[in-house]
Amino acid sequence: MELLEYAIVGGILYGIFFSLIGIGLNLIFGVMRIINLAHGQFIVLGGYLAFVLARDLHWNPLWALPLSIVAAAIIGWPLYYAVVPRLQASGDPEMLSFILFFGLGQAVEALTVLGFGTDQRSLPSDAMGSGNIGVLGQEFPDSWWVAAAVSLAAIGLLWLYFSRTKLGYATRAVMSNRDEALATGIDVHRVSALAFVAGLALAAIAGVFVPYLLGSVSPDLGGELTTTSFAIVIIGSLGNPLGTIIGGLVFGLGTMLMQTYYSSWSNVVPYALLLVIVLLRPQGLLAKAARNA
Amino acid sequence: MPELTPAATASPLRRARPAILVLAVLLAAFALLPHVYGNLSLLFTLMAFITLAQGLNLLYGFTGYLPFGYVGFFGCGAYAASLLVLHTGWPMLVCVGIGGVAAVAMALILGPLLRLSGAYFSIASLAASQILYFVVSNTNLADVTGGPYGLKIERVFSPTGSYYTMLAILLAATALAAWLRLSAFGMGLQAMKQDPVSAAMAGVPVVRMRLLAWLISAAVAGLCGAAYAWNISVFYPDAVFTLQISVFAIVFALFGGVGTVIGPIVGAVILYSLYSAIGISTPQYFQLIYGVLIVLLVLFLPGGVLSLFARRGIRVF
């Protein structure tokens, strides 16, 4: 029972954090129908931002959270206007953007290696509190709780944006039908660019906690994070931020249970979940995924 | 866009002339190069990547299905052939052949993936190849697959034997691409790539043909992986399952131009030469270059570098 409780509490914390890992990908897909295959590499960049702040400036890594948003705006805004409108005008936006962002991810990964080397980097372990917080007698480091709290706050803010603001309504309109949104006079590009920046910012914010939750950050983590995010996003439902929480929890609990009972197989979890979901429940969980030829 | 050019209505022999020319050039080049250039293993790897780029082109170029997990078939062939030769001691050529069969069997098992489309297919196939890798490299299966410790088949080691086997596979893959380019089957595939519904209405058996292209493409990767395992003879699971192999095959094929016969060959030759010049010592520079290249290609030259010729009215085979 001890083990089971550990796996469940840990799985929930881990899962909430992984909702944040996936949600940026979901947002960009939902609004632009673009799969940001460089998502994992942007998460890694967030991790390095925190690392540089902690190592060179001796700041608390939490300062990387607001800076992530600034950095995402600086990179994301020009990037959006450089590639996305052009892609959406092309014959096969979904596949072309998939390939383009794959190339972008490779370039970002190479630049990360050039900038920071291939070493695994970690953050000072006491920066987010050095103690443990226990629930049901199961203790987890403070950083895990901070990560889960920030994740919930970020997802909560996103939800408020969607349900309470005018721009959020416009974003949802673009999500449900881009052409009709355009016809009703919504500035689709402005809304999309904002969502694009928000997606990158959420990725970078998640990255700040990667050194704590995964032990360290290194440039080659990107590809794996992208695939995991994709799995989480489609377990939940595409385009629905709250669904991503369900996806994250399924992934978190699955991983923790596997790590507890069959640890050598735990790295199969995201890939197996992904395959099972896309093959067995394509219509229910991701109605837009399966097209009958 | 397969338009009816004069060549398409000419006699079969005249139509096949570019194919015969490409095959003859490849055969002559790789049969003669070992005599003037000493690094046989570099030539071998170059052939392996041309073959993989061509194998990927058979699927992506003609059906639009981009398998990010293409390396799964490569690893599958490598492992099937190596395990077979370890346990039975059959001639390596037979084992290479069965490596191809194993990849086809795996492709049949993964056949349901073809129900997905676009990016979903790509990522699902990537997940499948990762699962294969984790299963093969799992320590619990070390007695069966060698687990993370890999396999050693050094007693059948033969640099020349594997070299000419790979050359034969390369020629076969190129001949298959030429066949798709010239045959009604290939025409049907391209029709359903553009519009599956209309193609089905016009009597193209969409599902069956797509599955066939998937199996052919898997066979090429399986044979290639088996010959590769023979050539290196001692390998760890990540040597034959690394996603880098998929990535290179995709990048090389896209760079040259998919849907053509010579595109993947040109792309692999140019980029692999660049890789062997700078990529082995400083892989991150090479990664940066091809990353940026892909972005630029998608934005400005979606048809690959050979589409530069096509734009000037030169028909690219």
XYZ file of C-alpha atoms in Angstrom:
610
model
C 0.000 0.000 0.000
C 2.878 2.263 0.874
C 4.171 1.934 -2.706
C 0.760 2.452 -4.235
C 0.175 5.633 -2.267
C 3.584 6.909 -3.263
C 2.851 6.223 -6.910
C -0.559 7.867 -6.774
C 0.473 11.057 -4.989
C 3.618 11.316 -7.103
C 1.668 10.534 -10.247
C -0.804 13.319 -9.595
C 1.943 15.900 -9.014
C 3.922 14.648 -11.987
C 0.777 14.549 -14.098
C -0.247 18.112 -13.260
C 3.224 19.267 -14.246
C 3.024 17.334 -17.502
C -0.293 19.014 -18.301
C 1.721 22.217 -18.373
C 4.331 20.518 -20.586
C 1.631 19.626 -23.096
C -0.669 22.610 -22.971
C 1.390 24.948 -25.163
C 1.385 22.392 -27.952
C -2.364 22.009 -27.561
C -2.988 25.752 -27.672
C -0.958 26.288 -30.849
C -2.572 23.296 -32.508
C -6.031 24.347 -31.450
C -5.743 27.874 -32.812
C -3.502 27.411 -35.849
C -3.839 23.712 -36.769
C -0.074 23.629 -36.626
C 1.875 20.970 -34.797
C 4.783 22.707 -33.190
C 7.348 19.943 -33.472
C 9.907 22.271 -31.891
C 7.803 22.340 -28.696
C 10.198 20.138 -26.709
C 13.172 22.248 -27.742
C 11.422 25.391 -26.471
C 10.779 23.604 -23.161
C 14.492 22.844 -22.987
C 15.293 26.518 -23.678
C 13.162 27.447 -20.663
C 15.221 25.077 -18.562
C 18.446 26.687 -19.753
C 17.061 30.145 -19.058
C 16.564 29.116 -15.416
C 19.986 27.483 -15.385
C 21.751 30.610 -16.652
C 19.924 32.815 -14.133
C 20.858 30.511 -11.278
C 24.476 29.924 -12.288
C 25.614 33.274 -13.638
C 23.425 35.776 -11.815
C 22.696 33.710 -8.696
C 19.038 34.557 -9.037
C 16.292 32.285 -7.903
C 15.247 30.120 -10.883
C 11.664 31.267 -10.343
C 12.666 34.594 -11.959
C 12.823 32.594 -15.166
C 9.010 32.407 -15.154
C 8.345 36.078 -16.039
C 11.443 36.181 -18.223
C 10.127 33.166 -20.156
C 7.114 35.200 -21.174
C 9.311 38.088 -22.333
C 11.600 35.724 -24.246
C 8.634 33.945 -25.837
C 7.279 37.289 -27.043
C 10.657 38.329 -28.470
C 11.114 35.031 -30.320
C 7.507 34.103 -30.996
C 6.099 37.321 -32.452
C 8.525 37.634 -35.407
C 8.573 33.851 -35.851
C 4.798 33.781 -36.158
C 4.701 36.441 -38.858
C 7.702 34.958 -40.655
C 6.289 31.481 -41.120
C 2.683 30.919 -40.108
C 0.714 33.103 -42.578
C 2.879 31.725 -45.383
C 2.233 28.156 -44.278
C -1.499 28.669 -43.956
C -1.632 29.940 -47.508
C 0.107 26.820 -48.841
C -1.494 23.684 -50.196
C -0.989 21.370 -47.231
C -0.469 23.539 -44.122
C -0.635 20.692 -41.610
C 2.108 18.546 -43.119
C 4.319 21.423 -44.288
C 4.222 23.094 -40.889
C 4.988 19.749 -39.284
C 8.148 19.475 -41.389
C 9.073 23.123 -40.959
C 8.814 23.006 -37.185
C 10.757 19.770 -37.180
C 13.588 21.621 -38.946
C 13.240 24.544 -36.564
C 13.475 22.143 -33.611
C 16.673 20.658 -35.003
C 18.160 24.132 -35.466
C 17.155 25.199 -31.935
C 18.625 21.995 -30.507
C 21.898 22.576 -32.360
C 22.041 26.174 -31.087
C 21.375 24.953 -27.540
C 24.313 22.562 -27.833
C 26.511 25.341 -29.236
C 25.465 27.702 -26.452
C 25.472 25.414 -23.436
C 27.261 22.194 -24.396
C 25.814 18.710 -24.253
C 26.185 18.273 -20.477
C 23.191 17.571 -18.296
C 22.521 20.635 -16.171
C 20.674 20.803 -12.899
C 19.498 23.663 -10.677
C 20.349 24.315 -7.001
C 18.147 21.883 -5.133
C 17.187 24.310 -2.355
C 16.083 27.181 -4.620
C 12.416 26.287 -4.278
C 12.537 25.198 -0.653
C 14.684 22.399 0.638
C 12.069 20.506 2.587
C 9.515 17.899 1.729
C 5.781 18.156 1.907
C 3.897 15.032 2.798
C 0.432 13.862 1.890
C -0.881 10.481 3.055
C 2.516 9.933 4.607
C 4.239 10.285 1.238
C 6.884 12.979 1.085
C 7.779 14.838 -2.075
C 10.302 17.651 -2.477
C 8.992 21.217 -2.313
C 9.987 21.824 -5.922
C 7.436 19.226 -7.062
C 4.680 21.058 -5.221
C 5.796 24.418 -6.589
C 5.809 22.966 -10.109
C 2.303 21.571 -9.664
C 1.045 24.862 -8.192
C 2.524 26.929 -11.026
C 1.080 24.484 -13.552
C -2.397 24.785 -12.069
C -2.073 28.577 -11.931
C -0.971 28.771 -15.584
C -3.770 26.508 -16.758
C -6.233 28.438 -14.582
C -5.142 31.735 -16.136
C -5.527 30.249 -19.593
C -9.017 29.116 -18.674
C -9.894 32.591 -17.386
C -8.548 34.074 -20.602
C -10.771 31.811 -22.667
C -13.894 32.245 -20.576
C -13.732 35.838 -19.357
C -11.933 38.046 -21.869
C -12.952 39.380 -25.235
C -9.714 38.284 -26.837
C -10.277 34.840 -25.322
C -13.703 34.626 -26.963
C -12.099 35.611 -30.240
C -9.481 32.905 -29.774
C -12.166 30.302 -29.222
C -13.968 31.526 -32.310
C -10.802 31.043 -34.362
C -10.402 27.586 -32.829
C -13.846 26.432 -33.807
C -13.891 27.919 -37.289
C -11.122 30.047 -38.691
C -12.937 31.183 -41.834
C -16.094 32.228 -40.044
C -14.046 34.059 -37.421
C -12.322 35.917 -40.238
C -15.683 36.726 -41.798
C -17.058 38.180 -38.555
C -14.202 40.652 -38.471
C -11.930 39.026 -35.909
C -8.303 39.925 -36.424
C -7.277 36.298 -36.888
C -3.587 37.015 -37.194
C -3.450 39.051 -34.028
C -5.333 36.408 -32.068
C -3.179 33.638 -33.544
C 0.094 35.452 -32.914
C -0.924 35.941 -29.310
C -1.783 32.258 -28.966
C 1.523 31.340 -30.601
C 3.476 33.472 -28.125
C 1.404 32.087 -25.249
C 2.126 28.543 -26.439
C 5.867 29.166 -26.489
C 5.717 30.940 -23.115
C 3.877 28.006 -21.543
C 6.513 25.655 -22.953
C 9.351 27.739 -21.532
C 7.605 28.056 -18.149
C 7.273 24.283 -17.996
C 10.951 24.053 -18.892
C 11.953 25.942 -15.772
C 10.813 22.983 -13.682
C 12.278 20.272 -15.910
C 15.602 20.168 -14.007
C 13.663 19.410 -10.803
C 11.078 16.957 -12.081
C 13.317 15.091 -14.507
C 16.559 15.521 -12.576
C 18.379 17.605 -15.178
C 18.044 19.403 -18.486
C 20.078 18.656 -21.605
C 19.674 19.656 -25.274
C 18.748 16.144 -26.442
C 15.658 16.064 -24.201
C 13.646 18.058 -26.733
C 12.492 15.321 -29.089
C 11.287 13.099 -26.292
C 9.427 15.974 -24.634
C 7.681 16.763 -27.919
C 6.461 13.189 -28.326
C 5.362 13.001 -24.706
C 3.497 16.303 -25.065
C 1.810 15.017 -28.175
C 0.695 11.885 -26.321
C -0.681 13.947 -23.442
C -2.491 16.351 -25.732
C -4.279 13.626 -27.638
C -5.182 11.626 -24.520
C -7.025 14.726 -23.386
C -8.698 16.382 -26.278
C -7.205 18.574 -28.922
C -7.963 22.239 -28.569
C -9.357 21.934 -25.061
C -6.947 23.147 -22.361
C -8.857 21.425 -19.564
C -8.647 18.128 -21.424
C -4.887 18.418 -21.267
C -5.079 18.097 -17.471
C -6.750 14.721 -17.904
C -4.063 13.722 -20.396
C -1.333 14.842 -18.020
C -2.850 12.922 -15.110
C -3.232 9.730 -17.158
C 0.378 10.031 -18.255
C 1.675 10.979 -14.781
C -0.139 8.187 -12.961
C 0.753 5.664 -15.667
C 4.433 6.587 -15.528
C 4.618 6.583 -11.741
C 2.806 3.256 -11.423
C 5.091 1.706 -14.009
C 8.168 3.158 -12.330
C 7.037 1.695 -9.032
C 6.118 -1.776 -10.221
C 7.884 -2.408 -13.553
C 10.552 0.258 -13.629
C 12.417 -1.063 -16.669
C 9.300 -0.562 -18.811
C 8.346 2.911 -17.613
C 9.899 4.708 -20.606
C 7.479 2.876 -22.913
C 4.463 4.517 -21.220
C 4.028 7.696 -23.313
C 4.582 5.882 -26.600
C 2.303 2.975 -25.745
C -0.434 5.347 -24.523
C -0.085 7.334 -27.727
C -0.430 4.295 -29.966
C -3.325 2.800 -28.024
C -5.228 6.084 -28.048
C -4.742 6.923 -31.709
C -5.563 3.413 -32.823
C -8.402 2.445 -30.495
C -10.224 5.678 -29.723
C -9.521 8.012 -32.611
C -13.124 9.118 -33.010
C -13.851 9.804 -29.334
C -10.698 11.400 -28.066
C -9.411 13.080 -31.194
C -12.174 13.460 -33.665
C -9.970 15.468 -36.005
C -7.205 12.912 -36.118
C -8.751 10.161 -38.141
C -9.848 10.869 -41.618
C -11.242 8.053 -43.628
C -9.570 7.971 -46.982
C 1.861 16.576 -61.108
C 2.026 13.648 -63.528
C 1.165 15.294 -66.826
C 1.145 13.494 -70.131
C 4.443 14.424 -71.677
C 5.556 12.919 -74.990
C 7.708 10.497 -73.014
C 4.679 9.079 -71.221
C 3.085 7.955 -74.446
C 6.252 6.551 -75.996
C 7.221 2.871 -76.182
C 7.961 1.100 -72.870
C 11.668 0.808 -73.607
C 12.022 4.523 -74.324
C 10.087 5.352 -71.207
C 12.356 3.166 -69.106
C 15.493 4.781 -70.536
C 16.039 7.314 -67.707
C 15.578 4.510 -65.166
C 18.192 2.346 -66.871
C 20.523 5.328 -67.037
C 20.166 6.109 -63.310
C 20.702 2.457 -62.371
C 23.761 2.192 -64.633
C 25.293 5.342 -63.150
C 24.725 4.109 -59.585
C 26.129 0.666 -60.378
C 29.195 2.049 -62.121
C 29.844 4.643 -59.420
C 29.645 2.310 -56.451
C 31.387 -0.574 -58.222
C 34.329 1.635 -59.247
C 34.622 3.984 -56.268
C 36.187 1.382 -53.917
C 39.106 1.146 -56.355
C 39.887 4.852 -56.224
C 38.721 5.750 -52.710
C 39.941 3.681 -49.777
C 37.303 4.400 -47.131
C 34.953 1.517 -47.847
C 32.874 1.997 -44.710
C 32.108 5.621 -45.642
C 30.976 4.523 -49.099
C 28.904 1.794 -47.490
C 27.170 4.231 -45.144
C 26.542 6.601 -48.034
C 24.833 3.773 -49.936
C 22.830 2.870 -46.837
C 21.542 6.431 -46.556
C 20.738 6.734 -50.253
C 18.797 3.474 -49.917
C 16.944 4.708 -46.834
C 16.148 8.065 -48.417
C 14.881 6.226 -51.486
C 12.880 3.768 -49.353
C 11.272 6.656 -47.499
C 10.581 8.344 -50.820
C 8.707 5.219 -51.953
C 6.209 5.878 -49.197
C 6.287 9.627 -48.588
C 6.985 10.767 -52.123
C 4.233 8.689 -53.653
C 1.584 8.505 -50.909
C 2.260 11.552 -48.713
C 2.629 9.398 -45.578
C 5.754 10.557 -43.746
C 6.967 7.814 -41.373
C 9.066 9.400 -38.629
C 9.517 5.902 -37.231
C 11.054 4.601 -40.435
C 14.115 3.522 -38.453
C 11.936 0.886 -36.751
C 12.034 -1.245 -39.891
C 15.752 -0.681 -40.253
C 16.371 -1.929 -36.710
C 13.886 -4.743 -37.176
C 15.808 -6.008 -40.218
C 19.149 -5.624 -38.443
C 17.987 -7.608 -35.417
C 16.097 -10.294 -37.327
C 19.052 -11.006 -39.615
C 21.613 -10.978 -36.805
C 19.596 -13.166 -34.437
C 18.909 -15.603 -37.246
C 22.543 -15.960 -38.222
C 23.508 -16.356 -34.561
C 21.013 -19.129 -33.933
C 20.982 -20.996 -37.225
C 24.292 -20.216 -38.886
C 22.549 -19.947 -42.254
C 24.357 -18.053 -45.021
C 24.259 -14.329 -44.272
C 22.610 -13.481 -47.587
C 19.619 -15.638 -46.659
C 19.477 -13.935 -43.266
C 19.557 -10.488 -44.899
C 16.599 -11.557 -47.032
C 14.710 -12.758 -43.986
C 15.565 -9.459 -42.277
C 13.578 -7.797 -45.053
C 10.725 -10.252 -44.519
C 10.735 -9.480 -40.779
C 10.404 -5.772 -41.524
C 7.467 -6.507 -43.838
C 5.842 -8.593 -41.092
C 6.305 -5.690 -38.682
C 4.794 -3.330 -41.257
C 1.776 -5.630 -41.517
C 1.352 -5.562 -37.728
C 1.610 -1.764 -37.831
C -0.711 -1.599 -40.843
C -3.551 -0.032 -38.820
C -1.385 3.093 -38.511
C -2.296 3.847 -42.115
C -5.813 4.659 -40.938
C -4.312 7.835 -39.508
C -3.271 10.673 -41.702
C -0.766 13.479 -41.852
C 1.052 14.350 -38.676
C -0.822 11.728 -36.650
C 0.571 8.972 -38.799
C 4.075 10.440 -38.517
C 4.049 10.664 -34.745
C 2.286 7.326 -34.236
C 4.907 5.600 -36.372
C 7.598 7.337 -34.345
C 6.001 6.012 -31.160
C 5.921 2.503 -32.642
C 9.623 2.615 -33.487
C 10.439 3.863 -29.979
C 8.463 1.005 -28.459
C 10.386 -1.472 -30.636
C 13.617 0.100 -29.440
C 12.632 -0.062 -25.770
C 11.514 -3.671 -26.114
C 14.682 -4.772 -27.900
C 16.989 -2.911 -25.531
C 15.163 -3.931 -22.347
C 17.409 -5.698 -19.834
C 14.679 -8.213 -19.053
C 14.964 -9.528 -22.593
C 18.752 -9.639 -22.622
C 18.691 -13.435 -23.083
C 16.644 -13.124 -26.252
C 17.718 -9.881 -27.917
C 20.991 -9.123 -26.173
C 19.210 -6.221 -24.460
C 21.295 -3.091 -24.049
C 24.484 -5.087 -24.668
C 23.702 -5.472 -28.359
C 24.645 -8.293 -30.690
C 27.904 -9.573 -32.122
C 27.974 -11.375 -35.444
C 31.652 -10.798 -36.110
C 32.163 -14.380 -37.319
C 30.281 -13.586 -40.528
C 32.000 -10.184 -40.843
C 32.607 -9.378 -44.497
C 33.147 -5.780 -45.628
C 33.085 -6.661 -49.330
C 30.167 -9.096 -49.086
C 28.015 -6.572 -47.229
C 29.161 -3.787 -49.567
C 27.911 -5.503 -52.708
C 24.751 -6.667 -50.934
C 23.997 -3.060 -50.033
C 24.698 -2.028 -53.629
C 22.156 -4.600 -54.808
C 19.576 -3.292 -52.299
C 20.262 0.278 -53.414
C 19.700 -0.682 -57.049
C 16.519 -2.543 -56.126
C 15.162 0.447 -54.174
C 15.964 2.768 -57.079
C 14.354 0.379 -59.555
C 11.236 0.330 -57.355
C 11.116 4.124 -57.339
C 11.491 4.120 -61.124
C 8.689 1.585 -61.356
C 6.415 3.786 -59.225
C 7.343 6.725 -61.419
C 6.458 4.908 -64.640
C 3.694 2.442 -63.775
C -0.051 2.743 -63.448
C 0.387 1.632 -59.839
C 2.586 4.635 -59.089
C 0.201 6.908 -60.947
C -2.638 5.586 -58.781
C -0.639 6.268 -55.621
C 0.008 9.847 -56.691
C -3.641 10.314 -57.547
C -4.725 9.274 -54.058
C -1.988 11.363 -52.487
C -3.645 14.395 -54.034
C -7.218 13.376 -53.365
C -8.008 9.965 -51.872
C -11.758 10.314 -52.298
C -11.631 11.131 -56.001
C -9.036 8.409 -56.557
C -11.297 5.858 -54.873
C -14.203 7.013 -57.047
C -12.043 6.540 -60.116
C -11.544 2.904 -59.146
C -8.157 3.095 -57.422
C -8.088 0.519 -54.589
C -6.823 3.119 -52.135
C -6.401 1.068 -48.972
C -4.757 -1.920 -50.651
C -2.329 0.161 -52.698
C -1.306 2.302 -49.768
C -0.654 -0.803 -47.697
C 1.416 -2.242 -50.524
C 3.540 0.915 -50.740
C 4.027 0.781 -46.961
C 5.160 -2.859 -47.140
C 7.547 -2.180 -50.036
C 9.026 0.777 -48.194
C 9.421 -1.313 -45.025
C 11.106 -4.112 -46.979
C 13.719 -1.691 -48.324
C 14.494 -0.420 -44.810
C 14.580 -3.972 -43.404
C 17.006 -5.231 -46.044
C 19.101 -2.109 -45.606
C 19.217 -2.596 -41.832
C 20.175 -6.254 -42.207
C 23.029 -5.421 -44.576
C 24.081 -2.603 -42.250
C 24.221 -4.992 -39.272
C 26.301 -7.365 -41.390
C 28.689 -4.561 -42.256
C 29.263 -3.286 -38.717
C 28.827 -6.802 -37.192
C 28.950 -5.566 -33.582
C 26.249 -3.142 -32.562
C 24.182 -1.811 -29.689
C 20.428 -1.350 -30.018
C 20.705 2.426 -30.284
C 23.038 2.089 -33.284
C 20.219 0.654 -35.396
C 17.213 2.270 -33.690
C 18.446 5.848 -33.273
C 15.934 8.400 -34.533
C 18.861 10.086 -36.260
C 18.506 7.447 -38.999
C 14.871 8.399 -39.649
C 15.772 12.065 -39.484
C 18.608 11.727 -42.000
C 16.477 9.682 -44.385
C 13.724 12.323 -44.234
C 16.078 15.296 -44.558
C 18.041 13.776 -47.444
C 14.897 12.841 -49.352
C 13.241 16.224 -48.786
C 16.377 18.104 -49.728
C 16.711 16.399 -53.089
C 13.002 16.311 -53.786
C 10.488 13.568 -53.063
C 8.300 11.912 -55.641
C 11.212 11.703 -58.079
C 13.759 8.935 -58.601
C 16.958 10.948 -58.514
C 15.894 13.470 -55.836
C 16.680 11.270 -52.817
C 19.922 10.130 -54.457
C 21.098 13.692 -55.085
C 19.960 14.828 -51.633
C 21.702 11.965 -49.834
C 24.937 12.339 -51.808
C 25.188 16.098 -51.215
C 24.141 16.143 -47.571
C 25.929 12.966 -46.537
C 29.141 14.309 -48.084
C 28.647 17.471 -46.068
C 27.959 15.357 -42.991
C 31.111 13.299 -43.423
C 33.104 16.508 -43.907
C 31.835 18.422 -40.863
C 29.131 16.370 -39.178
C 31.220 13.658 -37.562
C 33.520 16.007 -35.647
C 30.980 18.774 -34.953
C 27.522 17.246 -35.336
C 25.780 20.323 -33.950
C 26.910 22.503 -36.889
C 25.564 19.937 -39.306
C 22.332 19.737 -37.323
C 22.034 23.522 -37.428
C 22.627 23.563 -41.184
C 20.051 20.930 -42.009
C 17.564 22.384 -39.525
C 17.767 25.764 -41.234
C 17.772 24.097 -44.668
C 14.478 22.365 -43.906
C 12.848 25.599 -42.772
C 14.021 27.348 -45.946
C 13.001 24.437 -48.163
C 9.474 24.357 -46.775
C 9.103 28.108 -47.159
C 10.704 28.571 -50.552
C 11.306 25.237 -52.286
C 8.822 22.604 -51.069
C 9.760 20.375 -54.012
C 13.419 20.111 -53.017
C 16.456 21.408 -54.894
C 15.595 19.443 -58.018
C 12.419 21.487 -58.394
C 14.747 24.313 -59.419
C 15.307 22.368 -62.634
C 11.655 21.473 -62.971
C 10.799 25.174 -62.774
C 13.028 25.810 -65.742
C 11.126 23.224 -67.714
C 13.698 20.454 -67.391
C 11.887 17.209 -66.700
C 13.334 15.634 -63.568
C 13.089 11.869 -63.514
